[in-house]
mmCIF file of C-alpha atoms and ligand atoms in Angstrom:
data_model
loop_
_atom_site.group_PDB
_atom_site.id
_atom_site.type_symbol
_atom_site.label_atom_id
_atom_site.label_comp_id
_atom_site.label_asym_id
_atom_site.label_seq_id
_atom_site.Cartn_x
_atom_site.Cartn_y
_atom_site.Cartn_z
ATOM 1 C CA MET A 1 113.020 128.175 88.606
ATOM 2 C CA GLU A 2 109.484 127.039 88.361
ATOM 3 C CA ILE A 3 107.405 125.495 91.152
ATOM 4 C CA ILE A 4 104.021 123.864 90.585
ATOM 5 C CA ASP A 5 101.652 124.061 93.283
ATOM 6 C CA ASN A 6 98.222 124.104 91.813
ATOM 7 C CA ILE A 7 97.707 120.554 90.659
ATOM 8 C CA LYS A 8 94.332 119.392 90.993
ATOM 9 C CA VAL A 9 94.233 115.779 92.288
ATOM 10 C CA GLU A 10 90.978 113.546 91.183
ATOM 11 C CA ILE A 11 91.678 109.850 92.874
ATOM 12 C CA SER A 12 88.662 107.909 92.739
ATOM 13 C CA PRO A 13 88.005 104.790 95.098
ATOM 14 C CA THR A 14 88.279 102.713 92.230
ATOM 15 C CA GLN A 15 91.561 103.728 91.362
ATOM 16 C CA VAL A 16 92.829 103.054 94.413
ATOM 17 C CA LEU A 17 91.467 99.504 94.936
ATOM 18 C CA LYS A 18 93.033 98.339 91.345
ATOM 19 C CA ARG A 19 96.583 100.403 92.463
ATOM 20 C CA LEU A 20 96.242 98.017 95.706
ATOM 21 C CA HIS A 21 95.069 94.930 93.478
ATOM 22 C CA MET A 22 91.795 94.677 95.351
ATOM 23 C CA ASP A 23 88.231 93.854 94.127
ATOM 24 C CA GLN A 24 85.811 96.613 93.812
ATOM 25 C CA ASP A 25 83.524 94.792 96.304
ATOM 26 C CA ASP A 26 86.265 94.409 98.539
ATOM 27 C CA LYS A 27 85.444 94.981 102.053
ATOM 28 C CA TYR A 28 87.939 97.748 102.399
ATOM 29 C CA LEU A 29 85.777 99.678 99.482
ATOM 30 C CA GLN A 30 83.975 101.901 102.510
ATOM 31 C CA ASP A 31 87.641 102.674 104.297
ATOM 32 C CA VAL A 32 89.008 104.264 100.883
ATOM 33 C CA GLU A 33 86.137 106.114 100.483
ATOM 34 C CA LYS A 34 86.145 107.241 103.849
ATOM 35 C CA LEU A 35 90.296 107.615 103.455
ATOM 36 C CA LEU A 36 89.636 109.452 100.213
ATOM 37 C CA GLU A 37 87.107 112.300 101.953
ATOM 38 C CA LEU A 38 89.861 113.286 104.389
ATOM 39 C CA ALA A 39 92.632 113.159 102.004
ATOM 40 C CA LEU A 40 91.685 114.760 99.016
ATOM 41 C CA PRO A 41 90.543 118.440 100.439
ATOM 42 C CA VAL A 42 94.522 118.122 102.341
ATOM 43 C CA LEU A 43 96.294 116.899 99.090
ATOM 44 C CA CYS A 44 98.513 119.414 97.686
ATOM 45 C CA PRO A 45 101.194 117.812 95.427
ATOM 46 C CA LYS A 46 103.934 119.993 94.106
ATOM 47 C CA ALA A 47 107.149 120.253 92.257
ATOM 48 C CA ILE A 48 109.703 122.669 91.627
ATOM 49 C CA PHE A 49 112.560 122.550 88.472
ATOM 50 C CA ASP A 50 114.781 124.718 86.749
ATOM 51 C CA ILE A 51 117.274 124.697 83.445
ATOM 52 C CA LYS A 52 120.913 124.645 84.713
ATOM 53 C CA TYR A 53 123.608 124.375 82.472
ATOM 54 C CA ILE A 54 127.201 122.104 82.783
ATOM 55 C CA ASP A 55 129.670 124.120 83.755
ATOM 56 C CA SER A 56 132.867 121.518 83.302
ATOM 57 C CA ARG A 57 133.384 117.616 83.517
ATOM 58 C CA SER A 58 136.017 115.293 84.970
ATOM 59 C CA ASP A 59 136.321 111.268 84.627
ATOM 60 C CA ASP A 60 133.912 110.613 87.463
ATOM 61 C CA SER A 61 132.127 113.995 88.086
ATOM 62 C CA VAL A 62 130.272 116.868 86.254
ATOM 63 C CA THR A 63 129.909 120.613 87.527
ATOM 64 C CA ILE A 64 126.466 121.920 87.070
ATOM 65 C CA SER A 65 125.774 125.544 87.744
ATOM 66 C CA GLY A 66 129.058 125.764 90.078
ATOM 67 C CA VAL A 67 127.769 122.784 91.942
ATOM 68 C CA GLU A 68 130.415 119.398 91.730
ATOM 69 C CA PHE A 69 128.363 116.217 91.393
ATOM 70 C CA SER A 70 130.317 113.201 91.812
ATOM 71 C CA SER A 71 129.236 110.146 89.956
ATOM 72 C CA ARG A 72 131.114 108.548 86.572
ATOM 73 C CA ILE A 73 127.581 107.520 85.484
ATOM 74 C CA LEU A 74 126.152 110.714 85.468
ATOM 75 C CA ARG A 75 128.985 112.126 83.749
ATOM 76 C CA VAL A 76 128.807 109.814 81.183
ATOM 77 C CA ASN A 77 124.836 110.367 80.572
ATOM 78 C CA LEU A 78 125.849 113.704 80.455
ATOM 79 C CA ASP A 79 128.492 113.768 78.248
ATOM 80 C CA LYS A 80 126.602 114.792 75.058
ATOM 81 C CA VAL A 81 124.261 117.598 76.774
ATOM 82 C CA GLU A 82 124.684 121.023 77.699
ATOM 83 C CA ARG A 83 121.698 121.656 79.673
ATOM 84 C CA THR A 84 119.517 119.447 82.505
ATOM 85 C CA PHE A 85 116.643 119.904 84.058
ATOM 86 C CA PRO A 86 117.164 119.340 87.697
ATOM 87 C CA TYR A 87 113.571 118.521 89.613
ATOM 88 C CA ILE A 88 111.593 117.630 93.182
ATOM 89 C CA ALA A 89 108.541 116.744 93.284
ATOM 90 C CA THR A 90 106.244 115.495 96.849
ATOM 91 C CA CYS A 91 102.806 114.232 97.596
ATOM 92 C CA GLY A 92 103.059 117.667 99.656
ATOM 93 C CA ILE A 93 103.463 118.301 103.311
ATOM 94 C CA GLU A 94 99.582 119.149 103.781
ATOM 95 C CA VAL A 95 98.431 115.316 103.605
ATOM 96 C CA GLU A 96 100.876 114.399 106.223
ATOM 97 C CA LYS A 97 99.188 116.179 109.225
ATOM 98 C CA LEU A 98 95.995 113.732 108.772
ATOM 99 C CA ASP A 99 95.477 111.740 112.485
ATOM 100 C CA ILE A 100 95.263 108.342 111.196
ATOM 101 C CA PRO A 101 95.702 106.172 114.766
ATOM 102 C CA ALA A 102 98.847 104.381 114.523
ATOM 103 C CA ASP A 103 97.648 100.603 114.783
ATOM 104 C CA GLU A 104 95.212 101.208 111.671
ATOM 105 C CA LEU A 105 97.705 99.372 109.498
ATOM 106 C CA MET A 106 95.305 98.919 106.970
ATOM 107 C CA LEU A 107 94.300 102.565 106.658
ATOM 108 C CA HIS A 108 97.931 104.127 106.648
ATOM 109 C CA PHE A 109 98.660 101.576 103.517
ATOM 110 C CA MET A 110 95.933 103.118 101.600
ATOM 111 C CA LEU A 111 97.179 106.389 102.626
ATOM 112 C CA ASP A 112 100.722 105.647 101.039
ATOM 113 C CA THR A 113 99.238 104.265 97.818
ATOM 114 C CA ILE A 114 96.914 107.767 97.730
ATOM 115 C CA LYS A 115 100.477 109.806 98.248
ATOM 116 C CA GLN A 116 101.986 107.808 96.085
ATOM 117 C CA MET A 117 99.287 108.577 93.402
ATOM 118 C CA ALA A 118 99.319 112.282 94.275
ATOM 119 C CA LEU A 119 102.998 112.302 93.487
ATOM 120 C CA GLY A 120 102.532 110.334 90.507
ATOM 121 C CA GLU A 121 100.297 113.527 89.548
ATOM 122 C CA ALA A 122 103.346 115.964 90.356
ATOM 123 C CA MET A 123 105.845 114.225 88.354
ATOM 124 C CA ARG A 124 102.776 113.910 85.082
ATOM 125 C CA HIS A 125 102.875 117.834 85.747
ATOM 126 C CA LEU A 126 106.364 118.443 85.944
ATOM 127 C CA ARG A 127 107.304 116.541 82.870
ATOM 128 C CA GLN A 128 104.531 118.544 81.107
ATOM 129 C CA GLN A 129 105.988 122.086 81.876
ATOM 130 C CA ILE A 130 109.307 120.841 80.948
ATOM 131 C CA ASP A 131 108.116 119.461 77.747
ATOM 132 C CA GLU A 132 105.766 122.708 76.801
ATOM 133 C CA LYS A 133 108.288 124.903 78.233
ATOM 134 C CA TYR A 134 111.724 123.533 76.543
ATOM 135 C CA ARG A 135 110.572 120.919 74.247
ATOM 136 C CA PRO A 136 113.510 118.925 75.132
ATOM 137 C CA GLY A 137 112.371 115.582 73.290
ATOM 138 C CA LYS A 138 113.325 112.346 74.707
ATOM 139 C CA MET A 139 114.624 112.443 78.390
ATOM 140 C CA SER A 140 115.473 109.960 80.960
ATOM 141 C CA ALA A 141 116.578 111.275 84.730
ATOM 142 C CA MET A 142 119.196 110.064 87.183
ATOM 143 C CA ASN A 143 118.532 110.491 90.853
ATOM 144 C CA PRO A 144 120.701 110.485 94.165
ATOM 145 C CA GLY A 145 120.803 107.386 95.910
ATOM 146 C CA SER A 146 119.693 105.325 93.061
ATOM 147 C CA LEU A 147 122.455 103.681 92.447
ATOM 148 C CA GLU A 148 125.818 103.121 94.431
ATOM 149 C CA ASP A 149 128.058 105.459 91.685
ATOM 150 C CA TRP A 150 125.675 108.618 92.679
ATOM 151 C CA PRO A 151 125.499 108.041 96.584
ATOM 152 C CA ILE A 152 122.565 109.914 98.652
ATOM 153 C CA SER A 153 124.761 112.031 99.983
ATOM 154 C CA GLU A 154 124.799 113.994 97.032
ATOM 155 C CA GLN A 155 120.999 114.991 97.566
ATOM 156 C CA HIS A 156 122.223 118.266 99.526
ATOM 157 C CA LYS A 157 124.092 119.470 96.355
ATOM 158 C CA LEU A 158 121.138 118.613 94.363
ATOM 159 C CA PHE A 159 119.132 120.568 96.926
ATOM 160 C CA SER A 160 121.337 123.865 96.447
ATOM 161 C CA LEU A 161 120.359 124.139 93.175
ATOM 162 C CA PHE A 162 117.079 125.556 94.089
ATOM 163 C CA GLY A 163 117.932 127.065 97.749
ATOM 164 C CA ASP A 164 115.564 126.874 100.248
ATOM 165 C CA VAL A 165 113.688 123.676 99.062
ATOM 166 C CA GLU A 166 111.763 123.573 102.444
ATOM 167 C CA LYS A 167 110.347 126.917 102.116
ATOM 168 C CA LEU A 168 109.624 126.600 98.281
ATOM 169 C CA ILE A 169 107.437 123.084 98.515
ATOM 170 C CA GLY A 170 107.801 121.741 101.566
ATOM 171 C CA VAL A 171 110.446 119.312 101.448
ATOM 172 C CA LYS A 172 113.238 118.924 103.789
ATOM 173 C CA LEU A 173 116.097 116.655 104.180
ATOM 174 C CA THR A 174 116.826 114.516 107.104
ATOM 175 C CA ASP A 175 120.837 113.803 108.513
ATOM 176 C CA SER A 176 120.379 110.752 106.244
ATOM 177 C CA CYS A 177 119.592 112.630 103.337
ATOM 178 C CA LEU A 178 115.762 111.136 103.463
ATOM 179 C CA MET A 179 113.197 113.165 101.859
ATOM 180 C CA MET A 180 110.410 114.213 103.812
ATOM 181 C CA PRO A 181 107.469 113.337 102.863
ATOM 182 C CA ILE A 182 108.800 110.072 102.292
ATOM 183 C CA LYS A 183 106.396 110.216 98.985
ATOM 184 C CA SER A 184 108.942 112.570 97.224
ATOM 185 C CA VAL A 185 111.241 112.570 94.353
ATOM 186 C CA SER A 186 114.329 114.356 93.487
ATOM 187 C CA GLY A 187 116.763 113.935 90.119
ATOM 188 C CA LEU A 188 118.039 115.519 86.957
ATOM 189 C CA TYR A 189 116.614 115.193 83.909
ATOM 190 C CA PHE A 190 118.489 115.196 80.900
ATOM 191 C CA GLN A 191 117.969 114.409 77.115
ATOM 192 C CA THR A 192 118.968 111.742 75.354
ATOM 193 C CA GLU A 193 118.711 109.141 72.631
ATOM 194 C CA THR A 194 118.963 105.823 74.420
ATOM 195 C CA ASP A 195 116.592 104.682 76.678
ATOM 196 C CA TYR A 196 118.430 104.731 79.674
ATOM 197 C CA VAL A 197 116.696 103.834 83.015
ATOM 198 C CA ASN A 198 118.585 103.663 86.377
ATOM 199 C CA CYS A 199 117.838 99.777 86.829
ATOM 200 C CA GLN A 200 119.670 98.800 83.955
ATOM 201 C CA LEU A 201 122.759 99.608 86.207
ATOM 202 C CA CYS A 202 121.142 98.440 89.184
ATOM 203 C CA PRO A 203 122.022 94.725 90.512
ATOM 204 C CA ARG A 204 119.214 94.709 93.210
ATOM 205 C CA GLU A 205 117.385 91.648 93.277
ATOM 206 C CA LYS A 206 113.269 91.515 93.706
ATOM 207 C CA CYS A 207 112.549 95.345 93.783
ATOM 208 C CA PRO A 208 109.117 95.709 92.856
ATOM 209 C CA GLY A 209 109.877 99.188 91.258
ATOM 210 C CA ARG A 210 112.155 97.518 88.762
ATOM 211 C CA ARG A 211 111.767 98.977 85.358
ATOM 212 C CA ALA A 212 114.630 97.417 83.177
ATOM 213 C CA PRO A 213 116.516 94.060 83.516
ATOM 214 C CA TYR A 214 119.772 94.375 84.921
ATOM 215 C CA ASN A 215 122.476 94.752 82.261
ATOM 216 C CA PRO A 216 125.935 94.032 83.795
ATOM 217 C CA GLU A 217 127.934 94.726 80.389
ATOM 218 C CA LEU A 218 126.028 98.285 79.955
ATOM 219 C CA LYS A 219 127.235 98.937 83.535
ATOM 220 C CA GLU A 220 130.825 97.910 82.806
ATOM 221 C CA GLU A 221 130.735 100.057 79.815
ATOM 222 C CA TYR A 222 129.676 103.124 81.842
ATOM 223 C CA LEU A 223 132.381 102.439 84.311
ATOM 224 C CA LYS A 224 135.485 101.658 82.073
HETATM 225 S S1 SF4 B 301 115.699 98.324 90.596
HETATM 226 FE FE1 SF4 B 301 114.795 99.289 92.171
HETATM 227 S S2 SF4 B 301 116.280 99.896 93.669
HETATM 228 FE FE2 SF4 B 301 117.281 99.380 91.698
HETATM 229 S S3 SF4 B 301 117.208 101.462 90.675
HETATM 230 FE FE3 SF4 B 301 115.551 100.362 89.915
HETATM 231 S S4 SF4 B 301 113.935 101.104 91.321
HETATM 232 FE FE4 SF4 B 301 115.814 101.586 91.878
#
């Protein structure tokens, strides 16, 4: 198991404003500068990953390192591989302690963007370390809760592959299996020759995070 917790975060006001689609001379520039002064010293994104081997497969499930995951699509995606890389990445619990007044909605919105950027850095380091250590080549990922076929309730199983995740990197699960801090992601990376993206099998309309068009025929292929 690898823990990545020494990630240096460098985020400029310009980068934040660009992410928010605001002009550089926007009236919010000073707010972003002040927010970064507060946030950067406490931002501490982290990630954890491991290499885990597949024990067995059934029609609709796959058992990884003694844990049975129930998902037909995950099982199909893992048909041709023997190892996976479970991971969890987070913006870090430390920045959650910043005391921004509840009615400062724009500041909260900006802070969310800064946390998202820190999470992006954690993911970049995570991917880099997997690549350097295991040289897997092309990979895709699946995440519990991103598709109906692999419900969010399976989050507990993913966390169980690591043990006490809260103690390791500060991420905990709520009763409804949401991760805290909210700006956290979890999933399984796997080697693949295809360009698999969850969004291809997700019919959700008007999703701002969509990375590929919905492909109902492909979904049928997976589920048949
Ligand atoms: S379309 Fe949106 S909700 Fe669906 S998998 Fe992609 S990012 Fe997630």
